[in-house]
Short mmCIF file of C-alpha atoms in Angstrom, two decimals:
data_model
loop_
_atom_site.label_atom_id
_atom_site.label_comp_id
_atom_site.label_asym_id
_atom_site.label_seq_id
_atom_site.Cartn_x
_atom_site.Cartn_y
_atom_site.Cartn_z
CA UNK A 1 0.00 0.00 0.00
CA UNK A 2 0.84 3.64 -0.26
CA UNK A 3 2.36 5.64 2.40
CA UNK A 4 4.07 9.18 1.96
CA UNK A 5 5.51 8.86 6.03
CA UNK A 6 7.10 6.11 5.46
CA UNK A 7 11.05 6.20 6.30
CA UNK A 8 13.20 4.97 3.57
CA UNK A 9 14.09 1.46 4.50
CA UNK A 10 15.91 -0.85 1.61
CA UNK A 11 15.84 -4.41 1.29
CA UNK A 12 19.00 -6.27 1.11
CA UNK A 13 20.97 -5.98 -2.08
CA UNK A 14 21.86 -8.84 -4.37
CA UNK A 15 25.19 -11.46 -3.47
CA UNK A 16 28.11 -10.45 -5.74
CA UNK A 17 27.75 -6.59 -5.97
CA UNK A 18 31.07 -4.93 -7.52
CA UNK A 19 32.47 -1.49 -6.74
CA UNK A 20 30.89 1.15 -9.26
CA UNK A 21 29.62 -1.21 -11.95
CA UNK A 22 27.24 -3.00 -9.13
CA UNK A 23 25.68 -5.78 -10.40
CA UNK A 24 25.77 -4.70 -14.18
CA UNK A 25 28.23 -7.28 -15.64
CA UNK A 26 27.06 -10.26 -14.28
CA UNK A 27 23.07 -9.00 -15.69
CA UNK A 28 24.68 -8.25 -18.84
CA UNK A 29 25.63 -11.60 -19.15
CA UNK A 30 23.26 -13.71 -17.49
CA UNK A 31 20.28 -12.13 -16.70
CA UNK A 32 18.03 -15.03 -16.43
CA UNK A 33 20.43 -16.20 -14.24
CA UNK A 34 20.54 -13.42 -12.25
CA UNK A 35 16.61 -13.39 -11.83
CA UNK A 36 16.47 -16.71 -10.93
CA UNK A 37 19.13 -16.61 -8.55
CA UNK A 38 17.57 -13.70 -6.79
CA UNK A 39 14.35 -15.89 -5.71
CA UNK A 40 16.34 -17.57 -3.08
CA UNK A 41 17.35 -14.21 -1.24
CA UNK A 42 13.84 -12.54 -0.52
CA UNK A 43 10.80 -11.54 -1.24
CA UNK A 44 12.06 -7.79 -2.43
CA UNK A 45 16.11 -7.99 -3.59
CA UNK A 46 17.95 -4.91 -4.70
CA UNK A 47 19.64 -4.94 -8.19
CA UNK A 48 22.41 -2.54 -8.61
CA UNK A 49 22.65 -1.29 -12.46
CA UNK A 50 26.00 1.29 -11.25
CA UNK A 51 24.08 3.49 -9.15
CA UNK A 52 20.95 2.69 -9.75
CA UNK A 53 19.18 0.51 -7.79
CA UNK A 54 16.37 -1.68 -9.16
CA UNK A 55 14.17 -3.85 -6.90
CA UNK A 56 13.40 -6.66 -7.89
CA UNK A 57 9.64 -8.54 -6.62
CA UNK A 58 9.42 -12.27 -5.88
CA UNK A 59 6.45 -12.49 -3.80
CA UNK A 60 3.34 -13.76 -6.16
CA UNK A 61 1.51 -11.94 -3.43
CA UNK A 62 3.65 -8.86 -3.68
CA UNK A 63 3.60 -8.82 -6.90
CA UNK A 64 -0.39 -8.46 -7.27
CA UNK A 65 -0.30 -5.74 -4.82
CA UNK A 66 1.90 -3.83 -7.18
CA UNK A 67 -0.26 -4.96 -10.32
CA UNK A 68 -3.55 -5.20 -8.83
CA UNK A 69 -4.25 -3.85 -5.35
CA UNK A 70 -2.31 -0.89 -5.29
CA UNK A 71 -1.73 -0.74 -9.31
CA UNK A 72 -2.39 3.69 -9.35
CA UNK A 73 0.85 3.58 -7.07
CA UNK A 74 2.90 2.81 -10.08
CA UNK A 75 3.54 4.16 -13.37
CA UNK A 76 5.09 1.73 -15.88
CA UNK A 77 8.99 2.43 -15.69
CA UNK A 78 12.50 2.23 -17.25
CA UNK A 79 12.04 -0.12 -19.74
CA UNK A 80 8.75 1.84 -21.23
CA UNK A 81 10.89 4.80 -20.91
CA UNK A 82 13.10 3.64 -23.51
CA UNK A 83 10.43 1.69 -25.43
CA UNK A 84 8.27 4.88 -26.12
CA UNK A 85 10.62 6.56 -28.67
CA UNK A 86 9.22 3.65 -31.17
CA UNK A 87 6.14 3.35 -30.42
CA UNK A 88 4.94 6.83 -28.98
CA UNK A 89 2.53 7.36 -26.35
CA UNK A 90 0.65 3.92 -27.30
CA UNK A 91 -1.79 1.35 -25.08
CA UNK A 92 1.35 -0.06 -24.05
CA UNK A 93 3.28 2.97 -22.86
CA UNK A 94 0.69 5.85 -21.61
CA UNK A 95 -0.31 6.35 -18.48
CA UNK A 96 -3.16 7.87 -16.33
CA UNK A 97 -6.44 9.15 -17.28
CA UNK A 98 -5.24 8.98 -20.94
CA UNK A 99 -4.43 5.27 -20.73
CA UNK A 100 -8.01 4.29 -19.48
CA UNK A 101 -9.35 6.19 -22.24
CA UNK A 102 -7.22 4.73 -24.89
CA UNK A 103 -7.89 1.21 -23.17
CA UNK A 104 -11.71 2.05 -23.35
CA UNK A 105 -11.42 3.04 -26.78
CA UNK A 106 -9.37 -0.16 -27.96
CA UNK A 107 -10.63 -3.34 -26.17
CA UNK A 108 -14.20 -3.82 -28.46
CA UNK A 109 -11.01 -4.28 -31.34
CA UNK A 110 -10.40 -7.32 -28.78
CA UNK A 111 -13.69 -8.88 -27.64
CA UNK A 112 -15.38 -12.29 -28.91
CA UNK A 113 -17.45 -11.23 -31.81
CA UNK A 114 -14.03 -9.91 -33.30
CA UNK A 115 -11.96 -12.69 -32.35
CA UNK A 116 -14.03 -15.16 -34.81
CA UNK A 117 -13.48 -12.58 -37.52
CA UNK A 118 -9.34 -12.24 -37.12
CA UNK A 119 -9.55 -15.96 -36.52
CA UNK A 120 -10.26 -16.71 -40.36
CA UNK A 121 -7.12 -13.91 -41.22
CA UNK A 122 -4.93 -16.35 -38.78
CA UNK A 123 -6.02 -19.41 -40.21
CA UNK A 124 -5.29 -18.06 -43.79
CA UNK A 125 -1.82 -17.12 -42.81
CA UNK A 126 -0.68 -19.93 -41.33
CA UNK A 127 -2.12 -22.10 -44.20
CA UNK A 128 -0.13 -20.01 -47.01
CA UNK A 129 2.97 -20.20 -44.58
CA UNK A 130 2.86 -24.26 -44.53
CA UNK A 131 1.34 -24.60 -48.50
CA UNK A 132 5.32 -24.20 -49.37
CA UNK A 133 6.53 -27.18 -46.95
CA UNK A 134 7.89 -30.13 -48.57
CA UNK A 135 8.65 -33.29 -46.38
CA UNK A 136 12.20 -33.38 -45.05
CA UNK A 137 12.66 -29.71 -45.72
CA UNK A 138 14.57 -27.96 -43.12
CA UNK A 139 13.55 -24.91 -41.67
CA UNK A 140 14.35 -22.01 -39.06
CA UNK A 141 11.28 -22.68 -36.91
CA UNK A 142 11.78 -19.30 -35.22
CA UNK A 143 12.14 -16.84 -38.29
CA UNK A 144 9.22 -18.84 -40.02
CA UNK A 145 6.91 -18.35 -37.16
CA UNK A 146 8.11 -14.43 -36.62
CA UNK A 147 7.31 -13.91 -40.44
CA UNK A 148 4.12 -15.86 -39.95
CA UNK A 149 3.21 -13.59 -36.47
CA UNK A 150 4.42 -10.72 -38.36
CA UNK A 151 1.91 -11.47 -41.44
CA UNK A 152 -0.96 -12.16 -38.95
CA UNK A 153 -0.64 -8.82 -37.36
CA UNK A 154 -0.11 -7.04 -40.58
CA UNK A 155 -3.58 -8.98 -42.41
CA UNK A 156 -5.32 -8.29 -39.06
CA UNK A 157 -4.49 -4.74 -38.76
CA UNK A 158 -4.63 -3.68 -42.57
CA UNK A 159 -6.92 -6.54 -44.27
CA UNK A 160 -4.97 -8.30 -47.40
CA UNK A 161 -3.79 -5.50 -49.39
CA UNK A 162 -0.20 -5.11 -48.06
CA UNK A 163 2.32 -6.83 -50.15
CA UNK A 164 4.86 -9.14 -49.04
CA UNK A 165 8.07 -6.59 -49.27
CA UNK A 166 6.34 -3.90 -46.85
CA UNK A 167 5.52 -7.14 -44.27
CA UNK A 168 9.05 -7.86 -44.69
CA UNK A 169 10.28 -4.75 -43.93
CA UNK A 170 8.01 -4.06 -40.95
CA UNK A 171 9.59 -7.84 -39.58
CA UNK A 172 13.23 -6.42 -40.31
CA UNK A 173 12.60 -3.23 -38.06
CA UNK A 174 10.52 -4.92 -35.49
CA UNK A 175 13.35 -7.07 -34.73
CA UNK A 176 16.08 -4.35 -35.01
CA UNK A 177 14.17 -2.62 -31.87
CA UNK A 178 12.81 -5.38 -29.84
CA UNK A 179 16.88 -6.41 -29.57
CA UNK A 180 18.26 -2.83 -28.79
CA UNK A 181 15.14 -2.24 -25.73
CA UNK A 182 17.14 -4.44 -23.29
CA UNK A 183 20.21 -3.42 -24.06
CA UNK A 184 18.73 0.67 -23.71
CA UNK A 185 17.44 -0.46 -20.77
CA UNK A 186 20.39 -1.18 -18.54
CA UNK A 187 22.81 0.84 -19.84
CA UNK A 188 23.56 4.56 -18.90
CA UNK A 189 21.30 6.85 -20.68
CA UNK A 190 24.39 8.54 -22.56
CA UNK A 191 25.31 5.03 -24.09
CA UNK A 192 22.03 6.36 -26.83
CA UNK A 193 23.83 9.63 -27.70
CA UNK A 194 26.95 7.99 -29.08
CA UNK A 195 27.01 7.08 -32.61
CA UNK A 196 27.37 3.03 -32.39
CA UNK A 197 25.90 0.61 -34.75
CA UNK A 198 23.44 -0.34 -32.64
CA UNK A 199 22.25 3.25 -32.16
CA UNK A 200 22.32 4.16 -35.83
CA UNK A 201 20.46 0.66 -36.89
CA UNK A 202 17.76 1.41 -34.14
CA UNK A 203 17.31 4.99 -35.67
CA UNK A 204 16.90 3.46 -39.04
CA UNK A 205 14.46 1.15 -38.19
CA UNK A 206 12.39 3.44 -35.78
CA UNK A 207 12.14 6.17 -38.48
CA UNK A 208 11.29 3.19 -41.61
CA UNK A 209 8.36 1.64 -39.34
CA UNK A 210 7.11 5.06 -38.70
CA UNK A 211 7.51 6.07 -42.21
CA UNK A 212 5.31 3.06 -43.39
CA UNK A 213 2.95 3.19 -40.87
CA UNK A 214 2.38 6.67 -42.18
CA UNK A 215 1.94 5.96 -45.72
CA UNK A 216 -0.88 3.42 -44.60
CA UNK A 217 -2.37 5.29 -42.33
CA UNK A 218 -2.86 8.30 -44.70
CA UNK A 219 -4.16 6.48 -47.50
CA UNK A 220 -7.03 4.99 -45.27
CA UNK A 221 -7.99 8.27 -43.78
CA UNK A 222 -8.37 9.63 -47.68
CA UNK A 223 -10.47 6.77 -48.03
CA UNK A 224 -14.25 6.30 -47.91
CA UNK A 225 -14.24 2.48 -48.54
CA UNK A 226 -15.47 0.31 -45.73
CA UNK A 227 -13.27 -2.09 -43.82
CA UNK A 228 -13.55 -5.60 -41.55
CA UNK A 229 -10.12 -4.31 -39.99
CA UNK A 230 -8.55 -3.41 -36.94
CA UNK A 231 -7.32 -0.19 -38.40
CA UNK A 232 -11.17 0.34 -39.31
CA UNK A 233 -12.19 -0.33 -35.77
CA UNK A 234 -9.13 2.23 -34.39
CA UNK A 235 -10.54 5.25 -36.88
CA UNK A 236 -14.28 4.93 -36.20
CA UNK A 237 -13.60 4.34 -32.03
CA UNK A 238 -15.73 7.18 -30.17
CA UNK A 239 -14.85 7.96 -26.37
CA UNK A 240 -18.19 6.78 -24.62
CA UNK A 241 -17.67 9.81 -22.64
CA UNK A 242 -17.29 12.55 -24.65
CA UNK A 243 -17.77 11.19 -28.15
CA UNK A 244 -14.68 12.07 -29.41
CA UNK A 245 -12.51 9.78 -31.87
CA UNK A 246 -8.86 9.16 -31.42
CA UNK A 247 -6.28 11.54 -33.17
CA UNK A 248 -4.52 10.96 -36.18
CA UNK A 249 -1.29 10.76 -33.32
CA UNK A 250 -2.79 8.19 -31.26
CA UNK A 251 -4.01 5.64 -33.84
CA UNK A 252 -0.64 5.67 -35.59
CA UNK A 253 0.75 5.32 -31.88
CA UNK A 254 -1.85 2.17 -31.08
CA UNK A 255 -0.61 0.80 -34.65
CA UNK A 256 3.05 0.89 -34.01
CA UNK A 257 2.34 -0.55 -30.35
CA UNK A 258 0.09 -3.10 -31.86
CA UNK A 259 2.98 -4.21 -34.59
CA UNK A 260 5.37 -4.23 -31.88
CA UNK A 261 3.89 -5.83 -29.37
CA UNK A 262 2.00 -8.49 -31.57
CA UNK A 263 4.47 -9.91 -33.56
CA UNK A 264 7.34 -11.25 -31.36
CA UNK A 265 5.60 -12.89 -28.11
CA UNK A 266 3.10 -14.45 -30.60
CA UNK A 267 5.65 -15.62 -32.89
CA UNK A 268 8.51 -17.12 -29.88
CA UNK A 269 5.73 -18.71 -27.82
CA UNK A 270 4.47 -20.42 -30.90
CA UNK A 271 8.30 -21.23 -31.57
CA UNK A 272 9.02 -22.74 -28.19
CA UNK A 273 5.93 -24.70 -28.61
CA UNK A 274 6.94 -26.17 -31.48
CA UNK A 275 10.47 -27.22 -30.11
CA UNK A 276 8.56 -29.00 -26.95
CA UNK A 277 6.57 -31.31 -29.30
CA UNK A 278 8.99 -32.27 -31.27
CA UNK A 279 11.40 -32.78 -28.03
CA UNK A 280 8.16 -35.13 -26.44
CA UNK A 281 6.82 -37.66 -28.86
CA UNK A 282 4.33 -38.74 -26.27
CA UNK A 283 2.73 -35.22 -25.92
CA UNK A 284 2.69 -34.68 -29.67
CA UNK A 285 0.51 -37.45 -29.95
CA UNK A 286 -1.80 -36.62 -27.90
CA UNK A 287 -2.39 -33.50 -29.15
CA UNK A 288 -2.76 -35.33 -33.27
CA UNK A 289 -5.30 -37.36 -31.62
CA UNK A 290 -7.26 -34.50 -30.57
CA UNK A 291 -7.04 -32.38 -33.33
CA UNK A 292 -8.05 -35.93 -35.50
CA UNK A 293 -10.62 -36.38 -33.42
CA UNK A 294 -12.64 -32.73 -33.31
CA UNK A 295 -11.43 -31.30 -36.44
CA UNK A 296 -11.70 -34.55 -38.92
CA UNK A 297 -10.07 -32.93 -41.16
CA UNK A 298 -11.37 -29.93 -41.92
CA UNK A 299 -9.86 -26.86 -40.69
CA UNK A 300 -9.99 -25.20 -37.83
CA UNK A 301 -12.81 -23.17 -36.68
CA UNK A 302 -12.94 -20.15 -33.68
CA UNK A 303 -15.69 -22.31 -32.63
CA UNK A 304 -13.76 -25.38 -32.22
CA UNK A 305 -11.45 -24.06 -29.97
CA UNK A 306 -13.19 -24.96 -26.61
CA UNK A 307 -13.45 -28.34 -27.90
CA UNK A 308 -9.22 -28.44 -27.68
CA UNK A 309 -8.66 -28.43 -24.38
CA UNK A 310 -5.39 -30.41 -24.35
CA UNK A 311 -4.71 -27.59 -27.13
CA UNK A 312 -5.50 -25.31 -24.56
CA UNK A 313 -3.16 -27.10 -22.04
CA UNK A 314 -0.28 -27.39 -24.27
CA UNK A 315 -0.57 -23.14 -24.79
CA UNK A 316 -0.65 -23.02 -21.41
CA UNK A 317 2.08 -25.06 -20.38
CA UNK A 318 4.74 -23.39 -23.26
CA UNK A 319 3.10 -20.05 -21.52
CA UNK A 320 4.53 -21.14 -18.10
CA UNK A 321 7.74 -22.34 -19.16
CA UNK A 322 8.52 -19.78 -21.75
CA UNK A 323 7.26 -16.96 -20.83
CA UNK A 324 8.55 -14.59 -23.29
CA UNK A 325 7.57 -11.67 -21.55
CA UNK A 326 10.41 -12.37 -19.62
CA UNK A 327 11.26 -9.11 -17.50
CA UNK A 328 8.87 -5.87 -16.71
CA UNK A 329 9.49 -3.25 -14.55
CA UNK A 330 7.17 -0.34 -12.94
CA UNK A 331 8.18 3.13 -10.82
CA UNK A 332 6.27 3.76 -7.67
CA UNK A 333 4.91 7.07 -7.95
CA UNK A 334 5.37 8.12 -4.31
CA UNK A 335 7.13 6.33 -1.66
CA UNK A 336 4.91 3.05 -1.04
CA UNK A 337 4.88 -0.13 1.90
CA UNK A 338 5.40 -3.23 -0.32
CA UNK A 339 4.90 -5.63 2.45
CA UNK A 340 7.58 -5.34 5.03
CA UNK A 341 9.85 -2.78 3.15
CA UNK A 342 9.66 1.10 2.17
CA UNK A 343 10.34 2.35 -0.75
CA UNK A 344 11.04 6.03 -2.30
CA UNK A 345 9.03 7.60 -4.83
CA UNK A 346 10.85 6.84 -8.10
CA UNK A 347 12.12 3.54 -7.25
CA UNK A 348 11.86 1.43 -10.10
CA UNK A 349 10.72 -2.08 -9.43
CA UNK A 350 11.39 -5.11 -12.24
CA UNK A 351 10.00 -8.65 -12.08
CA UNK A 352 10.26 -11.84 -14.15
CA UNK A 353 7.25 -13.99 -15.07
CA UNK A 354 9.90 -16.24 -16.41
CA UNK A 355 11.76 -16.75 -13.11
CA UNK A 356 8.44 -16.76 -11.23
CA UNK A 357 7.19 -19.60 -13.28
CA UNK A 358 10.08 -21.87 -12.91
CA UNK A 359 9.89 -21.26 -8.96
CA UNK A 360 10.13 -25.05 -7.49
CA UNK A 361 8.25 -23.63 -4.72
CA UNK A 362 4.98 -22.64 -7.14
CA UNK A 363 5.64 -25.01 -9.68
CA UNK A 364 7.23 -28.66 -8.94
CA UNK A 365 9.72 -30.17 -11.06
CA UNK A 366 9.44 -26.75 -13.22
CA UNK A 367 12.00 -27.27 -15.60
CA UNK A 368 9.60 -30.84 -17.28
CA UNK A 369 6.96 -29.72 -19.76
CA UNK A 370 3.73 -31.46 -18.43
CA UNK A 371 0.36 -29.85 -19.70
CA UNK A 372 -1.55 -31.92 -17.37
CA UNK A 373 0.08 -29.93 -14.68
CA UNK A 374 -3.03 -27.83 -15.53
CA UNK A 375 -5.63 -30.14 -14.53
CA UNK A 376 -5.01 -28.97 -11.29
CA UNK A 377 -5.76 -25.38 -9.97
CA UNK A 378 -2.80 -22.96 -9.23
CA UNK A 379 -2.53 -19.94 -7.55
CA UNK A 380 -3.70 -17.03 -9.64
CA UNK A 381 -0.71 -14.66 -8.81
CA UNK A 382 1.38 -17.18 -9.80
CA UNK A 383 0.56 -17.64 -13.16
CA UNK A 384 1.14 -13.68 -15.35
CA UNK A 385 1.95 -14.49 -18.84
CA UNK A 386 0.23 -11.31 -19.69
CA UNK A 387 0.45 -9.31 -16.76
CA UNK A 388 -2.38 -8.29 -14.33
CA UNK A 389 -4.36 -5.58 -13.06
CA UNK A 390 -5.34 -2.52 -15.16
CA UNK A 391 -2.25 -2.72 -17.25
CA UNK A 392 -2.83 -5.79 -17.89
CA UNK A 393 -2.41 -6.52 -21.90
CA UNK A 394 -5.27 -6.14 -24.14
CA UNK A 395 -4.49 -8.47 -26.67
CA UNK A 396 -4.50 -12.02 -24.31
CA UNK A 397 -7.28 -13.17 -26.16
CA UNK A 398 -6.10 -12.04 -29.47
CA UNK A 399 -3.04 -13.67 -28.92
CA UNK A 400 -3.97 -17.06 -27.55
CA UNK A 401 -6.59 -17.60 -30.32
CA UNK A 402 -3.96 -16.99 -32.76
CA UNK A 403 -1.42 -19.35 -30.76
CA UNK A 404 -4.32 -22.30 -30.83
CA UNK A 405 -5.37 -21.38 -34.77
CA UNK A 406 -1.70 -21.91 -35.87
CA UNK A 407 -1.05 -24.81 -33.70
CA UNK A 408 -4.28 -26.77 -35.11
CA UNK A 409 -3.58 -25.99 -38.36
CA UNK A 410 0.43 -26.75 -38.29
CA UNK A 411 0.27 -29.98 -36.55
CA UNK A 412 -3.31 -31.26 -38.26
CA UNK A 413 -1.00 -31.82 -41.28
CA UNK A 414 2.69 -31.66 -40.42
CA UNK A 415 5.19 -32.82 -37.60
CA UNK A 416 8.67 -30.84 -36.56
CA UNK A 417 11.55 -32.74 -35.80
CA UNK A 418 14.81 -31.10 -33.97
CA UNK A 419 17.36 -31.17 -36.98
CA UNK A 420 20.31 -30.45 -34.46
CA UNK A 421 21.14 -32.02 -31.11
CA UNK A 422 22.68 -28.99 -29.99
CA UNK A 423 21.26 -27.17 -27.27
CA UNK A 424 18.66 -24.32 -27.96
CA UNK A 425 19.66 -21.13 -25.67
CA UNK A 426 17.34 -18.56 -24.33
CA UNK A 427 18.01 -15.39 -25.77
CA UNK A 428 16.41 -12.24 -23.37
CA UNK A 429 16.18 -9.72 -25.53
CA UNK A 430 13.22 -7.88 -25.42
CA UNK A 431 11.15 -10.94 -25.50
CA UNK A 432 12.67 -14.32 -24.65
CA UNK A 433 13.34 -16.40 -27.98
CA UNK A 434 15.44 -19.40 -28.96
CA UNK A 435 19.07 -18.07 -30.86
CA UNK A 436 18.50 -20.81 -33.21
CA UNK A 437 15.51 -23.44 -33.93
CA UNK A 438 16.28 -25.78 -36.68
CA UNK A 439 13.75 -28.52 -37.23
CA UNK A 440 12.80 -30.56 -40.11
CA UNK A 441 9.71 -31.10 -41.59
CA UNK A 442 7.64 -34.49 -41.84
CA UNK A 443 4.17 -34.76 -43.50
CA UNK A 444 1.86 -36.67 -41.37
CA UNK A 445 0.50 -39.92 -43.04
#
């Protein structure tokens, strides 16, 4: 809870902290690591990035008090600090009274009636994606399901009338930024102003997605012909409140955050998924049998989807153990009680669904991918694939119909088979995705 009497009291601060540098090196390199280390050493640990200190939640039940309970004591942090040059003042990065509204505004884009609509648009895609697969063909699992997300959120968002080099393009500069955010995030802020590679390609890309997002944007606004799209849906939006539609500013803001946001945890979850079936023979199996048995066939329907439940299990499970959404952070507004400790106004806070999720003490045996661990109940605050609370993401729904669409209609004709026996590493970059994913292809007789 809130408190502005409170006396500055800090919790203990990670092992291993170095003179200057703190504990900047060792996140650099590991951070995972670091995360998960940190579990064992409190409920609240202190993460020193040189100076600055970043505290770092364990607690599940901490945690919802700072996403839930006492959510309008935070504002959204570091890491949307340095996110917001791309994609402006967006769902994803506004706060306040202007987030609500823009949440208001956006979430009939998201609800059931819509879903059924996108779901065709998802099906489509993924069916042009796999009409090119020819048995024993090897493929990058995670660039073919990044093109695929990528293509989803482009169809969904514009209908069918981009072509394939501007969905290209928007994948190249989507990926350019979602692997400098990290690396923007824990470095000094001065690091941006120097003229580095890194800097200039992040420039390049932010300015390219901006300037196509433009072009489209325009040419709709000129235009009086009616669209099934969520661009449509953004344009005609009226505030319930005051009847007013969004500015030109904030729809090309929602579109970037929606590109952005969309295409990578879509596409790696779907990747990771893909890697656990073909690691588990047993599991794929079970979930050919299903799809056999409801589908017949035919393809997949929205309406079949509660009729998938070990579908739904398998999502759920890949959710759990790679969570891509692997680090967020939030800023307490004024100096707050988070359970036993004080902190200052400004402090910025960071937690891992990732680490959180691979807790032995939530989740036995965490590291084994077992869908029927959700036959069982768990503890809500326990489980945040997509966040929580107000600020909770939008696009759940969106994204785990799309993420049961493409699995039915991959594996209904096709298995994936690991081509290498070399390890797959997790890569945390913005969102946490394999560095490589060969598998080859088999056509299911």
């Amino acid at each position: 809870m809130s408190t502005t009497s409170a006396v500055f009291q800090p919790p203990p601060p990670a092992r291993g902290r170095l003179p200057v540098i703190g504990h900047a090196l060792q996140f650099v390199r590991g951070p995972l690591r670091v995360l998960q280390d940190l579990r064992g050493q409190g409920d609240i640990v202190a993460l020193h990035l040189g100076k600055l200190p970043i505290y770092v939640v364990n607690s599940p039940q901490l945690l919802h008090d700072v996403l839930v309970t006492d959510a309008g004591s935070y504002t959204k942090g570091r890491m949307y600090d340095k996110t917001r040059p791309v994609v402006g003042d967006g769902i994803a990065t506004s706060e306040g009274a202007f987030h609500h509204r823009q949440r208001r505004l956006i979430t009939p884009a998201f609800h059931r009636p819509r879903l059924r609509g996108y779901s065709e648009a998802m099906r489509e895609q993924a069916e042009s994606v796999i009409a090119s697969w020819k048995p024993g063909q090897r493929i990058a699992v995670d660039r073919v399901m990044h093109e695929m997300s990528v293509g989803t959120t482009v169809r969904t968002l514009f209908g069918t009338d981009i072509d394939s080099g501007t969905i290209a393009e928007i994948d190249s500069c989507v990926g350019v930024f979602l692997q400098q955010v990290i690396v923007r995030t824990v470095m000094p802020n001065f690091i941006e102003r120097l003229p580095l590679p890194g800097t200039r390609r992040f420039e390049a890309a932010r300015e390219r997605l901006k300037a196509i997002v433009d072009t489209i944007l325009d040419e709709r606004l000129r235009s009086s012909e009616e669209r099934d799209d969520l661009l449509s849906l953004l344009i005609a939006a009226r505030d319930e409140e005051t009847g007013e539609p969004m500015s030109r500013q904030q729809i090309h803001d929602e579109v970037i955050t929606m590109v952005v946001a969309g295409a990578d945890s879509t596409a790696y979850t779907l990747s990771w998924l893909l890697y656990e079936l073909g690691r588990n023979p047993t599991v794929e199996a079970r979930l050919h049998d299903e799809l056999d048995t409801v589908l017949d066939g035919r393809p997949v329907t929205f309406d079949d989807l509660p009729q998938l439940p070990y579908t739904q299990r398998l999502i759920q499970e890949t959710l759990r153990l790679h969570s891509v959404s692997w680090i967020q952070m939030r800023r307490t507004i004024a100096p707050v009680r988070l359970g036993a400790t004080h902190l200052p106004a400004g402090a910025e806070i960071l937690f891992s669904a990732t680490t959180m999720h691979r807790d032995p003490d939530l989740y036995p045996d965490p590291l084994r991918f077992d869908p029927d661990r959700w036959l069982s109940p768990h503890q809500r605050e326990a489980f945040q694939p997509f966040s929580a609370g107000p600020r909770k993401c939008p696009g759940d729904h969106f994204s785990l119909t799309q993420l049961a669409i493409n699995l039915a209609t991959i594996a209904a004709s096709w298995r994936l088979v690991p081509a290498t026996r070399r390890k797959v590493r997790e890569v945390p970059a913005a969102v946490l995705r394999p560095n490589h994913l060969p598998m080859v292809v088999q056509a299911r007789s």
